PDB file of C-alpha atoms in Angstrom:
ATOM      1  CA  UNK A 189       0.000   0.000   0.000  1.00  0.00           C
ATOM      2  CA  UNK A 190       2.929   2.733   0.742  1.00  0.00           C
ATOM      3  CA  UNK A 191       4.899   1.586  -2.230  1.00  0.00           C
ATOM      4  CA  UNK A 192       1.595   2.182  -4.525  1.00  0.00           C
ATOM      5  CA  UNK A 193       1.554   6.014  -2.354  1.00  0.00           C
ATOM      6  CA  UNK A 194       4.883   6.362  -3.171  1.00  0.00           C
ATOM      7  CA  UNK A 195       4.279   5.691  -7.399  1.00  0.00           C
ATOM      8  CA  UNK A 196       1.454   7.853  -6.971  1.00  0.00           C
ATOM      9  CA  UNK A 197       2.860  10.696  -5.882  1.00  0.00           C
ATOM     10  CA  UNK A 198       5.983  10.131  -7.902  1.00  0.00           C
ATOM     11  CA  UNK A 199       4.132  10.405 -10.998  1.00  0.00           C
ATOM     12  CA  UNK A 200       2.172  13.309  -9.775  1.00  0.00           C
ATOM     13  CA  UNK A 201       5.523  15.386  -9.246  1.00  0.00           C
ATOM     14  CA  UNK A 202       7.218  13.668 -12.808  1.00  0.00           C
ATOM     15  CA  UNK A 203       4.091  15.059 -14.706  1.00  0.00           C
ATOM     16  CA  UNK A 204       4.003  18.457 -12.500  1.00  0.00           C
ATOM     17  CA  UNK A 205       7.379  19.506 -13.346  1.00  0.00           C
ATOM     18  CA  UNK A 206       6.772  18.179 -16.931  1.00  0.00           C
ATOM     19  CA  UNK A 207       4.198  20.683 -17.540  1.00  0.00           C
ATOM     20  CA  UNK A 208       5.750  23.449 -15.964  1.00  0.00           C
ATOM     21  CA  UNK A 209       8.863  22.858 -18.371  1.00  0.00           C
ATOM     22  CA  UNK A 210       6.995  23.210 -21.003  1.00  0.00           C
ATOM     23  CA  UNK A 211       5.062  25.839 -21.080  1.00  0.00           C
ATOM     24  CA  UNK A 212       7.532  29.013 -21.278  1.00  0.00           C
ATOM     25  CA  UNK A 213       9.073  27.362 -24.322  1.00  0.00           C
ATOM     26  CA  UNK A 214       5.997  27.746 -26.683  1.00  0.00           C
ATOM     27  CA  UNK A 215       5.971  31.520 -26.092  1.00  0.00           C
ATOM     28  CA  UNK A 216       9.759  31.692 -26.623  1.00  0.00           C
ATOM     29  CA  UNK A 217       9.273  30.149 -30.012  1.00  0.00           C
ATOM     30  CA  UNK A 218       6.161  32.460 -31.148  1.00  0.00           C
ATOM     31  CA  UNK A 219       8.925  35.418 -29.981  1.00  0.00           C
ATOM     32  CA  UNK A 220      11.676  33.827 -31.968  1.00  0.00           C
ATOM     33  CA  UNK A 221       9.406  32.988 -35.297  1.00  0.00           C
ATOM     34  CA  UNK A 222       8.108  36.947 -35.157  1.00  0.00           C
ATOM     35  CA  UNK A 223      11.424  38.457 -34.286  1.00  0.00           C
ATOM     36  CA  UNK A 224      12.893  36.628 -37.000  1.00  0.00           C
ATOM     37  CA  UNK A 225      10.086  36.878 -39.904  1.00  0.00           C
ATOM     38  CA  UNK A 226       9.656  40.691 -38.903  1.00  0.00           C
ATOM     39  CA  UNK A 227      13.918  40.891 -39.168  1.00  0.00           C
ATOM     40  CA  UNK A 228      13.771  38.972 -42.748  1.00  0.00           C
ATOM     41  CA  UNK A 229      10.910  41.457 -44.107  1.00  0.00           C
ATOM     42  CA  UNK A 230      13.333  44.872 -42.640  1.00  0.00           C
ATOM     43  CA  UNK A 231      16.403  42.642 -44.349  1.00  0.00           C
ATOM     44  CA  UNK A 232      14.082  42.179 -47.726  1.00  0.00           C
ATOM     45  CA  UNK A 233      13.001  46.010 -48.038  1.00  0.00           C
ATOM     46  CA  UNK A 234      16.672  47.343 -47.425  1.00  0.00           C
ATOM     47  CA  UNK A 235      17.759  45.079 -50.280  1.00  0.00           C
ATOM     48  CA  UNK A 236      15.074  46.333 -52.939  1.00  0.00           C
ATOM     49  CA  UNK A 237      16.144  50.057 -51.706  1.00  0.00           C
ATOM     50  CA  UNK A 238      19.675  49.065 -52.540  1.00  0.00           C
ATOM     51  CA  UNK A 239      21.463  48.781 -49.593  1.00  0.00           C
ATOM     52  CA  UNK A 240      22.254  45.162 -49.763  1.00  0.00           C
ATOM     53  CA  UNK A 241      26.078  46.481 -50.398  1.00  0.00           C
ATOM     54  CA  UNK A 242      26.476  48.267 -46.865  1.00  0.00           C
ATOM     55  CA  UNK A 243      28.529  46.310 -44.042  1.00  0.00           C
ATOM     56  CA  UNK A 244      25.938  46.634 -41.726  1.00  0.00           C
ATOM     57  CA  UNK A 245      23.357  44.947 -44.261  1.00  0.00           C
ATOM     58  CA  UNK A 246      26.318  41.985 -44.172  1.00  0.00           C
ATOM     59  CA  UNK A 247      26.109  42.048 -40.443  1.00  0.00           C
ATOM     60  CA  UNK A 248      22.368  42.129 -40.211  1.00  0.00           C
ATOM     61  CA  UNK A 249      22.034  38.539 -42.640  1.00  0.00           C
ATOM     62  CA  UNK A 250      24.933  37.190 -40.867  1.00  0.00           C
ATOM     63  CA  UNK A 251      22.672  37.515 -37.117  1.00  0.00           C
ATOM     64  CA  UNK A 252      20.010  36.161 -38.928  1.00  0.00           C
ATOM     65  CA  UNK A 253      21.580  33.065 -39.764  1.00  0.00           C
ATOM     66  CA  UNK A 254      22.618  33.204 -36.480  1.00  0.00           C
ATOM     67  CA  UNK A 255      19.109  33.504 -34.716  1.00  0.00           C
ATOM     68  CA  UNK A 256      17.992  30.544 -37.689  1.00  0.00           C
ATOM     69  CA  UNK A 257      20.361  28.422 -36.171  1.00  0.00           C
ATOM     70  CA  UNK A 258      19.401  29.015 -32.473  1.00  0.00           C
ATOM     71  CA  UNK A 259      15.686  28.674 -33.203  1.00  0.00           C
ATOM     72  CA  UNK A 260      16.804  25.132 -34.427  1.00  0.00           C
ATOM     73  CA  UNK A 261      18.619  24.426 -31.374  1.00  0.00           C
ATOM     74  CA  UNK A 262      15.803  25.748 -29.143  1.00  0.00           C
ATOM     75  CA  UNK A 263      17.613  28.835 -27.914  1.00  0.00           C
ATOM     76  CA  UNK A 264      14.992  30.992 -28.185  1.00  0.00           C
ATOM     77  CA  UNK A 265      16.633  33.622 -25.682  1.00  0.00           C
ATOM     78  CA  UNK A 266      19.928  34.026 -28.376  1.00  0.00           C
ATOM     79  CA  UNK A 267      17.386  34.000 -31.665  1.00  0.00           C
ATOM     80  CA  UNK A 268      15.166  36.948 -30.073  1.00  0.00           C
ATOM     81  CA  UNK A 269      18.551  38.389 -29.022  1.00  0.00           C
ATOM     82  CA  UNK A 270      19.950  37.787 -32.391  1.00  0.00           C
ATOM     83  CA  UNK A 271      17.049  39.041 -34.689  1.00  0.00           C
ATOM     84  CA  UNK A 272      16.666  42.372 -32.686  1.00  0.00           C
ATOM     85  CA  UNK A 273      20.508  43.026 -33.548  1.00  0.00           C
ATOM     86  CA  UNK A 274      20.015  42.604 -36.646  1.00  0.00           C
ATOM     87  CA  UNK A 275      16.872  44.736 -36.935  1.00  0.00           C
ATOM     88  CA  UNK A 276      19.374  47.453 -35.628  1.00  0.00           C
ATOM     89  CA  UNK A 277      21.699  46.909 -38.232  1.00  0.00           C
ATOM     90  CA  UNK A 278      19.428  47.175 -40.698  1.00  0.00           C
ATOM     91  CA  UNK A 279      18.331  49.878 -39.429  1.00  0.00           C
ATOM     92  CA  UNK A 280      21.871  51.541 -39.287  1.00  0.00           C
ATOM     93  CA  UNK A 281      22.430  49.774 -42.736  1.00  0.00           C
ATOM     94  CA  UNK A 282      19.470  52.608 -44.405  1.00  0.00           C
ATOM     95  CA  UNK A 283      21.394  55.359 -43.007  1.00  0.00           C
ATOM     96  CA  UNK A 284      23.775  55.334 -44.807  1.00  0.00           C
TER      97      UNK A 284
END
């Protein structure tokens, strides 16, 4: 009878911490998708008005790749870190 308390409560914690896991990592990943698709649309217009050549245009793609590659890893935190530096660069990239 304790041994079945035990597995009870065992599993009760196991699936508790489970969910709590869980859960911040799906709104990490909507940040990361939006950060990046918003940073890919900035990095698209800056091209067509010819600013593709700039340094800081080079910089912006290159922190995109980056932020690609820690959305695949699940590094959320480094992808929305990523993406918003290279919003700024694009941003720096249009002035000139």
């Amino acid at each position: 009878m304790i041994k079945a308390l035990k597995i009870t409560i065992l599993s009760f914690v196991c699936v508790l911490l489970a969910a709590c896991a869980g859960a911040p990592k799906k709104e990490s990943a909507a940040t990361c998708r939006h950060a990046i698709d918003v940073a890919y649309e900035e990095l698209s217009f800056a091209e067509s008005e010819g600013f593709a050549g700039s340094v800081n245009y080079t910089k912006a793609a290159s922190l995109l790749t980056a932020a690609k590659t820690n959305q695949t890893f699940e590094s959320y935190d480094a992808c929305v870190k990523n993406a918003t530096k290279a919003r700024y660069y694009i941003a720096e990239s249009k002035k000139g």
